[in-house]
PDB file of C-alpha atoms in Angstrom:
ATOM      1  CA  MET A   1       0.000   0.000   0.000  1.00  0.00           C
ATOM      2  CA  ALA A   2       1.325   3.465  -0.916  1.00  0.00           C
ATOM      3  CA  GLU A   3       2.115   5.752   1.968  1.00  0.00           C
ATOM      4  CA  ASP A   4      -0.068   8.823   2.412  1.00  0.00           C
ATOM      5  CA  LYS A   5       1.686  12.078   1.642  1.00  0.00           C
ATOM      6  CA  PRO A   6       2.024  14.505   4.547  1.00  0.00           C
ATOM      7  CA  ALA A   7      -0.468  17.376   4.606  1.00  0.00           C
ATOM      8  CA  LEU A   8       0.679  20.585   2.946  1.00  0.00           C
ATOM      9  CA  ASP A   9       1.762  23.371   5.273  1.00  0.00           C
ATOM     10  CA  THR A  10      -0.750  26.132   4.475  1.00  0.00           C
ATOM     11  CA  ARG A  11       1.704  28.740   5.766  1.00  0.00           C
ATOM     12  CA  ASN A  12       3.864  28.181   2.690  1.00  0.00           C
ATOM     13  CA  SER A  13       1.469  29.688   0.135  1.00  0.00           C
ATOM     14  CA  THR A  14      -0.559  32.909   0.113  1.00  0.00           C
ATOM     15  CA  PHE A  15      -2.169  32.456  -3.312  1.00  0.00           C
ATOM     16  CA  ALA A  16      -5.964  32.226  -3.379  1.00  0.00           C
ATOM     17  CA  ALA A  17      -6.637  29.211  -5.613  1.00  0.00           C
ATOM     18  CA  ASN A  18     -10.173  28.185  -6.471  1.00  0.00           C
ATOM     19  CA  SER A  19     -10.440  26.562  -9.903  1.00  0.00           C
ATOM     20  CA  GLY A  20      -8.297  25.787 -12.910  1.00  0.00           C
ATOM     21  CA  ASP A  21     -10.744  27.513 -15.245  1.00  0.00           C
ATOM     22  CA  GLY A  22     -10.639  30.597 -13.011  1.00  0.00           C
ATOM     23  CA  TYR A  23      -6.852  30.717 -13.052  1.00  0.00           C
ATOM     24  CA  GLU A  24      -6.698  30.274 -16.819  1.00  0.00           C
ATOM     25  CA  LEU A  25      -9.068  33.213 -17.244  1.00  0.00           C
ATOM     26  CA  GLN A  26      -7.153  35.300 -14.714  1.00  0.00           C
ATOM     27  CA  MET A  27      -3.520  34.540 -15.579  1.00  0.00           C
ATOM     28  CA  GLY A  28      -3.032  31.292 -17.466  1.00  0.00           C
ATOM     29  CA  ARG A  29      -4.009  32.760 -20.825  1.00  0.00           C
ATOM     30  CA  HIS A  30      -1.227  35.308 -20.341  1.00  0.00           C
ATOM     31  CA  SER A  31       1.411  33.126 -18.692  1.00  0.00           C
ATOM     32  CA  ARG A  32       1.465  30.833 -21.716  1.00  0.00           C
ATOM     33  CA  HIS A  33       2.918  33.774 -23.641  1.00  0.00           C
ATOM     34  CA  LEU A  34       5.540  34.359 -20.964  1.00  0.00           C
ATOM     35  CA  ALA A  35       6.571  30.699 -20.814  1.00  0.00           C
ATOM     36  CA  PRO A  36       8.555  30.541 -24.086  1.00  0.00           C
ATOM     37  CA  LEU A  37      10.471  33.709 -23.173  1.00  0.00           C
ATOM     38  CA  PHE A  38      11.320  32.258 -19.775  1.00  0.00           C
ATOM     39  CA  VAL A  39      12.370  28.862 -21.182  1.00  0.00           C
ATOM     40  CA  ALA A  40      14.615  30.579 -23.718  1.00  0.00           C
ATOM     41  CA  PHE A  41      16.166  32.741 -21.010  1.00  0.00           C
ATOM     42  CA  ALA A  42      16.793  29.704 -18.782  1.00  0.00           C
ATOM     43  CA  GLY A  43      18.575  28.031 -21.692  1.00  0.00           C
ATOM     44  CA  VAL A  44      16.955  24.626 -21.283  1.00  0.00           C
ATOM     45  CA  GLY A  45      18.542  22.421 -23.950  1.00  0.00           C
ATOM     46  CA  ASP A  46      19.397  18.739 -24.297  1.00  0.00           C
ATOM     47  CA  VAL A  47      18.733  17.615 -20.731  1.00  0.00           C
ATOM     48  CA  ASP A  48      17.358  14.547 -19.019  1.00  0.00           C
ATOM     49  CA  LYS A  49      15.014  15.830 -16.297  1.00  0.00           C
ATOM     50  CA  VAL A  50      13.460  19.243 -15.590  1.00  0.00           C
ATOM     51  CA  LEU A  51      11.479  20.364 -12.551  1.00  0.00           C
ATOM     52  CA  ASP A  52       8.612  22.882 -12.767  1.00  0.00           C
ATOM     53  CA  VAL A  53       8.050  24.375  -9.299  1.00  0.00           C
ATOM     54  CA  GLY A  54       4.571  25.807  -8.801  1.00  0.00           C
ATOM     55  CA  CYS A  55       3.265  24.719 -12.182  1.00  0.00           C
ATOM     56  CA  GLY A  56      -0.262  26.088 -11.759  1.00  0.00           C
ATOM     57  CA  THR A  57      -2.411  24.821 -14.622  1.00  0.00           C
ATOM     58  CA  GLY A  58       0.626  23.555 -16.511  1.00  0.00           C
ATOM     59  CA  ASN A  59       1.597  26.210 -19.046  1.00  0.00           C
ATOM     60  CA  LEU A  60       5.344  26.147 -18.336  1.00  0.00           C
ATOM     61  CA  ALA A  61       5.447  22.348 -18.313  1.00  0.00           C
ATOM     62  CA  VAL A  62       3.607  22.230 -21.644  1.00  0.00           C
ATOM     63  CA  GLU A  63       6.069  24.728 -23.110  1.00  0.00           C
ATOM     64  CA  LEU A  64       9.024  22.689 -21.842  1.00  0.00           C
ATOM     65  CA  ALA A  65       7.562  19.568 -23.462  1.00  0.00           C
ATOM     66  CA  LYS A  66       7.905  21.238 -26.881  1.00  0.00           C
ATOM     67  CA  ASN A  67      11.600  20.408 -26.543  1.00  0.00           C
ATOM     68  CA  PRO A  68      11.911  16.775 -27.705  1.00  0.00           C
ATOM     69  CA  ALA A  69      15.328  16.456 -26.061  1.00  0.00           C
ATOM     70  CA  ILE A  70      13.860  16.606 -22.559  1.00  0.00           C
ATOM     71  CA  ARG A  71      13.169  13.102 -21.314  1.00  0.00           C
ATOM     72  CA  GLY A  72      11.139  13.840 -18.213  1.00  0.00           C
ATOM     73  CA  ILE A  73       9.315  16.793 -16.614  1.00  0.00           C
ATOM     74  CA  GLU A  74       8.141  16.758 -13.012  1.00  0.00           C
ATOM     75  CA  ALA A  75       5.622  19.529 -12.353  1.00  0.00           C
ATOM     76  CA  PHE A  76       3.937  20.293  -9.063  1.00  0.00           C
ATOM     77  CA  ASP A  77       1.719  22.923  -7.488  1.00  0.00           C
ATOM     78  CA  PHE A  78       0.327  23.683  -4.045  1.00  0.00           C
ATOM     79  CA  SER A  79      -3.234  23.723  -5.410  1.00  0.00           C
ATOM     80  CA  PRO A  80      -5.039  20.386  -5.948  1.00  0.00           C
ATOM     81  CA  GLN A  81      -7.551  22.220  -8.172  1.00  0.00           C
ATOM     82  CA  TYR A  82      -4.829  23.412 -10.520  1.00  0.00           C
ATOM     83  CA  ILE A  83      -3.179  19.999 -10.679  1.00  0.00           C
ATOM     84  CA  ALA A  84      -6.522  18.383 -11.516  1.00  0.00           C
ATOM     85  CA  TYR A  85      -6.944  20.889 -14.345  1.00  0.00           C
ATOM     86  CA  ALA A  86      -3.397  20.288 -15.606  1.00  0.00           C
ATOM     87  CA  LYS A  87      -3.897  16.524 -15.667  1.00  0.00           C
ATOM     88  CA  GLN A  88      -7.062  16.908 -17.756  1.00  0.00           C
ATOM     89  CA  ARG A  89      -5.256  18.866 -20.478  1.00  0.00           C
ATOM     90  CA  GLY A  90      -4.007  15.721 -22.161  1.00  0.00           C
ATOM     91  CA  ALA A  91      -0.463  17.014 -21.980  1.00  0.00           C
ATOM     92  CA  ASP A  92       2.684  15.224 -23.121  1.00  0.00           C
ATOM     93  CA  ALA A  93       3.234  11.841 -21.474  1.00  0.00           C
ATOM     94  CA  ARG A  94       6.683  12.968 -20.308  1.00  0.00           C
ATOM     95  CA  ILE A  95       5.025  15.371 -17.825  1.00  0.00           C
ATOM     96  CA  ASN A  96       4.083  14.147 -14.368  1.00  0.00           C
ATOM     97  CA  PHE A  97       1.792  16.516 -12.450  1.00  0.00           C
ATOM     98  CA  GLN A  98       1.361  16.262  -8.686  1.00  0.00           C
ATOM     99  CA  VAL A  99       0.462  18.287  -5.596  1.00  0.00           C
ATOM    100  CA  ALA A 100       3.454  19.365  -3.515  1.00  0.00           C
ATOM    101  CA  ASP A 101       5.016  22.224  -1.538  1.00  0.00           C
ATOM    102  CA  ALA A 102       7.803  24.403  -2.959  1.00  0.00           C
ATOM    103  CA  CYS A 103       9.308  24.633   0.533  1.00  0.00           C
ATOM    104  CA  ALA A 104       9.466  20.846   0.861  1.00  0.00           C
ATOM    105  CA  ILE A 105      10.111  19.507  -2.642  1.00  0.00           C
ATOM    106  CA  PRO A 106       9.425  15.747  -2.634  1.00  0.00           C
ATOM    107  CA  PHE A 107      12.494  14.673  -4.602  1.00  0.00           C
ATOM    108  CA  PRO A 108      16.003  13.572  -3.591  1.00  0.00           C
ATOM    109  CA  ASP A 109      19.100  15.721  -3.883  1.00  0.00           C
ATOM    110  CA  ALA A 110      20.657  16.439  -7.281  1.00  0.00           C
ATOM    111  CA  GLY A 111      17.982  14.714  -9.352  1.00  0.00           C
ATOM    112  CA  PHE A 112      17.306  17.370 -12.012  1.00  0.00           C
ATOM    113  CA  ASP A 113      19.323  19.085 -14.709  1.00  0.00           C
ATOM    114  CA  CYS A 114      17.185  22.226 -14.391  1.00  0.00           C
ATOM    115  CA  ALA A 115      14.712  23.573 -11.834  1.00  0.00           C
ATOM    116  CA  LEU A 116      12.408  26.364 -12.994  1.00  0.00           C
ATOM    117  CA  SER A 117       9.726  28.404 -11.253  1.00  0.00           C
ATOM    118  CA  MET A 118       7.422  30.816 -13.104  1.00  0.00           C
ATOM    119  CA  LEU A 119       5.224  33.400 -11.316  1.00  0.00           C
ATOM    120  CA  VAL A 120       5.380  31.634  -7.953  1.00  0.00           C
ATOM    121  CA  LEU A 121       7.945  33.062  -5.539  1.00  0.00           C
ATOM    122  CA  ALA A 122       5.899  36.164  -4.641  1.00  0.00           C
ATOM    123  CA  PHE A 123       3.287  33.872  -3.118  1.00  0.00           C
ATOM    124  CA  VAL A 124       5.741  31.972  -0.938  1.00  0.00           C
ATOM    125  CA  PRO A 125       6.109  33.873   2.362  1.00  0.00           C
ATOM    126  CA  GLU A 126       9.700  32.657   2.711  1.00  0.00           C
ATOM    127  CA  PRO A 127      10.905  32.478  -0.890  1.00  0.00           C
ATOM    128  CA  HIS A 128      14.489  31.757   0.145  1.00  0.00           C
ATOM    129  CA  ARG A 129      13.317  28.360   1.404  1.00  0.00           C
ATOM    130  CA  ALA A 130      11.802  27.507  -1.973  1.00  0.00           C
ATOM    131  CA  VAL A 131      14.945  28.621  -3.813  1.00  0.00           C
ATOM    132  CA  ARG A 132      17.168  26.547  -1.544  1.00  0.00           C
ATOM    133  CA  GLU A 133      14.962  23.533  -2.195  1.00  0.00           C
ATOM    134  CA  MET A 134      15.283  24.133  -5.947  1.00  0.00           C
ATOM    135  CA  VAL A 135      19.051  24.257  -5.558  1.00  0.00           C
ATOM    136  CA  ARG A 136      19.080  21.101  -3.458  1.00  0.00           C
ATOM    137  CA  VAL A 137      17.313  18.996  -6.090  1.00  0.00           C
ATOM    138  CA  THR A 138      19.423  20.324  -8.993  1.00  0.00           C
ATOM    139  CA  LYS A 139      22.556  18.525 -10.161  1.00  0.00           C
ATOM    140  CA  PRO A 140      25.962  20.227  -9.832  1.00  0.00           C
ATOM    141  CA  GLY A 141      26.384  22.396 -12.906  1.00  0.00           C
ATOM    142  CA  GLY A 142      22.635  22.497 -13.466  1.00  0.00           C
ATOM    143  CA  THR A 143      20.494  25.606 -13.893  1.00  0.00           C
ATOM    144  CA  VAL A 144      18.049  27.116 -11.399  1.00  0.00           C
ATOM    145  CA  ALA A 145      15.817  29.865 -12.792  1.00  0.00           C
ATOM    146  CA  ALA A 146      12.778  31.804 -11.615  1.00  0.00           C
ATOM    147  CA  CYS A 147      10.688  34.754 -12.728  1.00  0.00           C
ATOM    148  CA  MET A 148       8.006  36.941 -11.192  1.00  0.00           C
ATOM    149  CA  TRP A 149       5.876  39.846 -12.369  1.00  0.00           C
ATOM    150  CA  ASP A 150       7.102  43.293 -11.397  1.00  0.00           C
ATOM    151  CA  PHE A 151       4.114  44.254  -9.244  1.00  0.00           C
ATOM    152  CA  HIS A 152       5.488  47.728  -8.592  1.00  0.00           C
ATOM    153  CA  GLY A 153       5.136  49.086 -12.109  1.00  0.00           C
ATOM    154  CA  GLY A 154       5.491  46.339 -14.660  1.00  0.00           C
ATOM    155  CA  LEU A 155       2.014  44.822 -14.440  1.00  0.00           C
ATOM    156  CA  VAL A 156      -0.288  47.452 -15.938  1.00  0.00           C
ATOM    157  CA  PHE A 157      -3.643  45.743 -15.419  1.00  0.00           C
ATOM    158  CA  SER A 158      -2.853  45.181 -11.745  1.00  0.00           C
ATOM    159  CA  ARG A 159      -1.994  48.860 -11.209  1.00  0.00           C
ATOM    160  CA  MET A 160      -5.243  49.822 -12.925  1.00  0.00           C
ATOM    161  CA  PHE A 161      -7.209  47.511 -10.649  1.00  0.00           C
ATOM    162  CA  TRP A 162      -5.643  48.479  -7.331  1.00  0.00           C
ATOM    163  CA  ASP A 163      -5.243  52.199  -8.020  1.00  0.00           C
ATOM    164  CA  THR A 164      -8.948  52.351  -8.930  1.00  0.00           C
ATOM    165  CA  ALA A 165      -9.867  50.384  -5.820  1.00  0.00           C
ATOM    166  CA  VAL A 166      -7.879  52.731  -3.568  1.00  0.00           C
ATOM    167  CA  MET A 167      -9.530  55.764  -5.180  1.00  0.00           C
ATOM    168  CA  LEU A 168     -12.917  54.492  -3.987  1.00  0.00           C
ATOM    169  CA  ASP A 169     -12.055  52.491  -0.896  1.00  0.00           C
ATOM    170  CA  GLU A 170      -9.536  53.513   1.758  1.00  0.00           C
ATOM    171  CA  GLY A 171      -9.628  49.941   3.026  1.00  0.00           C
ATOM    172  CA  ALA A 172      -8.014  48.773  -0.216  1.00  0.00           C
ATOM    173  CA  LEU A 173      -4.879  50.810   0.503  1.00  0.00           C
ATOM    174  CA  GLU A 174      -3.496  48.277   2.954  1.00  0.00           C
ATOM    175  CA  GLN A 175      -4.191  45.434   0.545  1.00  0.00           C
ATOM    176  CA  ARG A 176      -2.485  47.247  -2.333  1.00  0.00           C
ATOM    177  CA  SER A 177       0.537  48.061  -0.193  1.00  0.00           C
ATOM    178  CA  ARG A 178       0.815  44.487   1.025  1.00  0.00           C
ATOM    179  CA  ILE A 179       0.544  43.058  -2.487  1.00  0.00           C
ATOM    180  CA  PHE A 180       3.034  45.443  -4.057  1.00  0.00           C
ATOM    181  CA  ALA A 181       5.516  44.841  -1.229  1.00  0.00           C
ATOM    182  CA  ARG A 182       5.604  41.088  -1.753  1.00  0.00           C
ATOM    183  CA  PRO A 183       9.111  39.635  -1.947  1.00  0.00           C
ATOM    184  CA  ALA A 184      10.631  38.546  -5.239  1.00  0.00           C
ATOM    185  CA  THR A 185       8.801  41.138  -7.362  1.00  0.00           C
ATOM    186  CA  ALA A 186      11.276  44.038  -7.522  1.00  0.00           C
ATOM    187  CA  PRO A 187      14.275  44.374  -9.827  1.00  0.00           C
ATOM    188  CA  GLY A 188      17.170  42.348  -8.449  1.00  0.00           C
ATOM    189  CA  ALA A 189      15.076  40.472  -5.884  1.00  0.00           C
ATOM    190  CA  ILE A 190      15.169  37.028  -7.477  1.00  0.00           C
ATOM    191  CA  ALA A 191      18.816  37.453  -8.455  1.00  0.00           C
ATOM    192  CA  ARG A 192      19.655  38.117  -4.785  1.00  0.00           C
ATOM    193  CA  LEU A 193      17.741  35.014  -3.728  1.00  0.00           C
ATOM    194  CA  LEU A 194      19.745  32.905  -6.175  1.00  0.00           C
ATOM    195  CA  ARG A 195      23.071  34.379  -5.060  1.00  0.00           C
ATOM    196  CA  ASP A 196      22.165  33.920  -1.398  1.00  0.00           C
ATOM    197  CA  ALA A 197      21.442  30.256  -2.149  1.00  0.00           C
ATOM    198  CA  GLY A 198      24.989  29.849  -3.423  1.00  0.00           C
ATOM    199  CA  LEU A 199      24.416  29.828  -7.170  1.00  0.00           C
ATOM    200  CA  ALA A 200      27.178  30.993  -9.507  1.00  0.00           C
ATOM    201  CA  GLY A 201      27.019  33.192 -12.595  1.00  0.00           C
ATOM    202  CA  VAL A 202      23.644  34.703 -11.709  1.00  0.00           C
ATOM    203  CA  GLU A 203      22.052  36.680 -14.543  1.00  0.00           C
ATOM    204  CA  GLU A 204      18.905  38.811 -14.551  1.00  0.00           C
ATOM    205  CA  ARG A 205      16.665  39.915 -17.418  1.00  0.00           C
ATOM    206  CA  ALA A 206      13.320  41.681 -17.872  1.00  0.00           C
ATOM    207  CA  LEU A 207      10.817  39.631 -19.891  1.00  0.00           C
ATOM    208  CA  THR A 208       7.874  41.550 -21.360  1.00  0.00           C
ATOM    209  CA  ILE A 209       4.658  40.352 -22.996  1.00  0.00           C
ATOM    210  CA  GLY A 210       1.448  42.030 -24.101  1.00  0.00           C
ATOM    211  CA  MET A 211      -1.688  41.028 -22.195  1.00  0.00           C
ATOM    212  CA  GLN A 212      -4.505  41.215 -24.727  1.00  0.00           C
ATOM    213  CA  PHE A 213      -8.174  41.832 -23.908  1.00  0.00           C
ATOM    214  CA  GLN A 214     -11.046  41.844 -26.391  1.00  0.00           C
ATOM    215  CA  ASN A 215     -13.143  44.409 -24.515  1.00  0.00           C
ATOM    216  CA  PHE A 216     -13.922  45.541 -20.981  1.00  0.00           C
ATOM    217  CA  ASP A 217     -16.100  42.485 -20.290  1.00  0.00           C
ATOM    218  CA  ASP A 218     -13.107  40.295 -21.127  1.00  0.00           C
ATOM    219  CA  PHE A 219     -10.922  42.419 -18.852  1.00  0.00           C
ATOM    220  CA  TRP A 220     -13.454  42.272 -15.989  1.00  0.00           C
ATOM    221  CA  ALA A 221     -14.477  38.596 -16.216  1.00  0.00           C
ATOM    222  CA  PRO A 222     -11.610  37.150 -14.114  1.00  0.00           C
ATOM    223  CA  PHE A 223     -12.460  39.425 -11.201  1.00  0.00           C
ATOM    224  CA  GLU A 224     -15.808  37.674 -10.771  1.00  0.00           C
ATOM    225  CA  GLY A 225     -13.943  34.517  -9.754  1.00  0.00           C
ATOM    226  CA  ARG A 226     -12.105  33.600  -6.567  1.00  0.00           C
ATOM    227  CA  ASP A 227      -8.607  33.070  -7.928  1.00  0.00           C
ATOM    228  CA  SER A 228      -5.947  35.548  -6.743  1.00  0.00           C
ATOM    229  CA  ALA A 229      -6.350  38.692  -4.664  1.00  0.00           C
ATOM    230  CA  PHE A 230      -8.370  40.437  -7.392  1.00  0.00           C
ATOM    231  CA  GLY A 231     -11.325  38.087  -7.140  1.00  0.00           C
ATOM    232  CA  VAL A 232     -11.058  37.902  -3.356  1.00  0.00           C
ATOM    233  CA  TYR A 233     -11.293  41.704  -3.128  1.00  0.00           C
ATOM    234  CA  VAL A 234     -14.282  42.002  -5.475  1.00  0.00           C
ATOM    235  CA  ALA A 235     -16.078  39.286  -3.504  1.00  0.00           C
ATOM    236  CA  THR A 236     -15.901  41.478  -0.373  1.00  0.00           C
ATOM    237  CA  LEU A 237     -17.838  44.323  -2.033  1.00  0.00           C
ATOM    238  CA  ASP A 238     -21.586  44.698  -1.606  1.00  0.00           C
ATOM    239  CA  ALA A 239     -23.708  45.277  -4.708  1.00  0.00           C
ATOM    240  CA  ASP A 240     -23.509  49.090  -4.657  1.00  0.00           C
ATOM    241  CA  ARG A 241     -19.751  49.225  -4.009  1.00  0.00           C
ATOM    242  CA  LYS A 242     -19.123  46.603  -6.665  1.00  0.00           C
ATOM    243  CA  THR A 243     -21.111  48.605  -9.221  1.00  0.00           C
ATOM    244  CA  ARG A 244     -19.196  51.795  -8.390  1.00  0.00           C
ATOM    245  CA  PHE A 245     -15.882  49.976  -8.623  1.00  0.00           C
ATOM    246  CA  LYS A 246     -16.747  48.253 -11.899  1.00  0.00           C
ATOM    247  CA  THR A 247     -17.923  51.550 -13.405  1.00  0.00           C
ATOM    248  CA  ALA A 248     -14.723  53.342 -12.368  1.00  0.00           C
ATOM    249  CA  LEU A 249     -12.537  50.511 -13.640  1.00  0.00           C
ATOM    250  CA  ARG A 250     -14.419  50.556 -16.935  1.00  0.00           C
ATOM    251  CA  GLY A 251     -13.595  54.252 -17.219  1.00  0.00           C
ATOM    252  CA  ALA A 252      -9.919  53.451 -16.687  1.00  0.00           C
ATOM    253  CA  TYR A 253     -10.093  50.749 -19.354  1.00  0.00           C
ATOM    254  CA  LEU A 254     -11.855  52.957 -21.903  1.00  0.00           C
ATOM    255  CA  ALA A 255      -9.593  55.962 -21.154  1.00  0.00           C
ATOM    256  CA  GLY A 256     -11.801  58.203 -23.263  1.00  0.00           C
ATOM    257  CA  GLY A 257     -12.021  55.768 -26.176  1.00  0.00           C
ATOM    258  CA  ALA A 258     -14.557  53.254 -27.404  1.00  0.00           C
ATOM    259  CA  ASP A 259     -14.838  49.819 -25.854  1.00  0.00           C
ATOM    260  CA  GLY A 260     -12.838  47.199 -27.687  1.00  0.00           C
ATOM    261  CA  PRO A 261      -9.442  45.492 -27.751  1.00  0.00           C
ATOM    262  CA  ARG A 262      -6.633  46.679 -25.497  1.00  0.00           C
ATOM    263  CA  THR A 263      -3.091  45.449 -24.956  1.00  0.00           C
ATOM    264  CA  TYR A 264      -1.400  46.111 -21.618  1.00  0.00           C
ATOM    265  CA  PHE A 265       2.259  45.300 -21.253  1.00  0.00           C
ATOM    266  CA  ALA A 266       3.453  43.087 -18.436  1.00  0.00           C
ATOM    267  CA  THR A 267       7.075  42.734 -17.339  1.00  0.00           C
ATOM    268  CA  ALA A 268       8.524  39.909 -15.276  1.00  0.00           C
ATOM    269  CA  TRP A 269      11.981  39.870 -13.720  1.00  0.00           C
ATOM    270  CA  ALA A 270      13.795  36.628 -14.463  1.00  0.00           C
ATOM    271  CA  ALA A 271      17.047  35.364 -12.997  1.00  0.00           C
ATOM    272  CA  LYS A 272      19.101  32.207 -13.414  1.00  0.00           C
ATOM    273  CA  GLY A 273      22.254  30.725 -11.960  1.00  0.00           C
ATOM    274  CA  LEU A 274      24.348  27.560 -11.913  1.00  0.00           C
ATOM    275  CA  ARG A 275      24.611  25.204  -9.007  1.00  0.00           C
TER     276      ARG A 275
END
């Protein structure tokens, strides 16, 4: 009989996860455009095994599987809902999805050629622990790489959301400050984490994509869910406050123009180093 896995330590993740469909609408549809830039930056080539730390609904793992030289991809996430979604995608047979904790990676030392983490470290209260775990499971000479959105000024739609919320609701100020002050989101933050974990040759680069929306309804739709702090905040609003907020946010989206497509740029800071 297989042994039961230990329960996840809920203190090791602050991300509000509800459903795979909700995450895809909120961020997955955009992260799949970031994934190829991140994989190229990490320089994943002809390797045996790669680890995807905090895989969410599987977009990075799916991108990695486009490389036929990779012989195995282990991908895990803290959220059982996201792993269930990832498993239903019918992804490449070389990918193994499972539920696990980035601060207690369930693999032995030096088992992977590369360990990657995309858009995760800001939601780990002690990101240095996750980075050290990534280093531990990477072979000597292997690559450890991570990236995270620049919450301070590089994620336009997020600034629009929270600046509008603060304009109408003083109570949102603390939430905005707490979110924008998360670790691993500022320039140099991930690079410092990698250096502190003992990695050599650490490099940093800004990766930028365009987040595309068809109209304001498309922009607003993710906020009706319960995935991430955006949906959690909207869910706290009564009907009148929600209407006022939605109307003000629509004004920010339109910016004096007609409703329709918009592209907002999003920048992530990426860093990599060698064990």
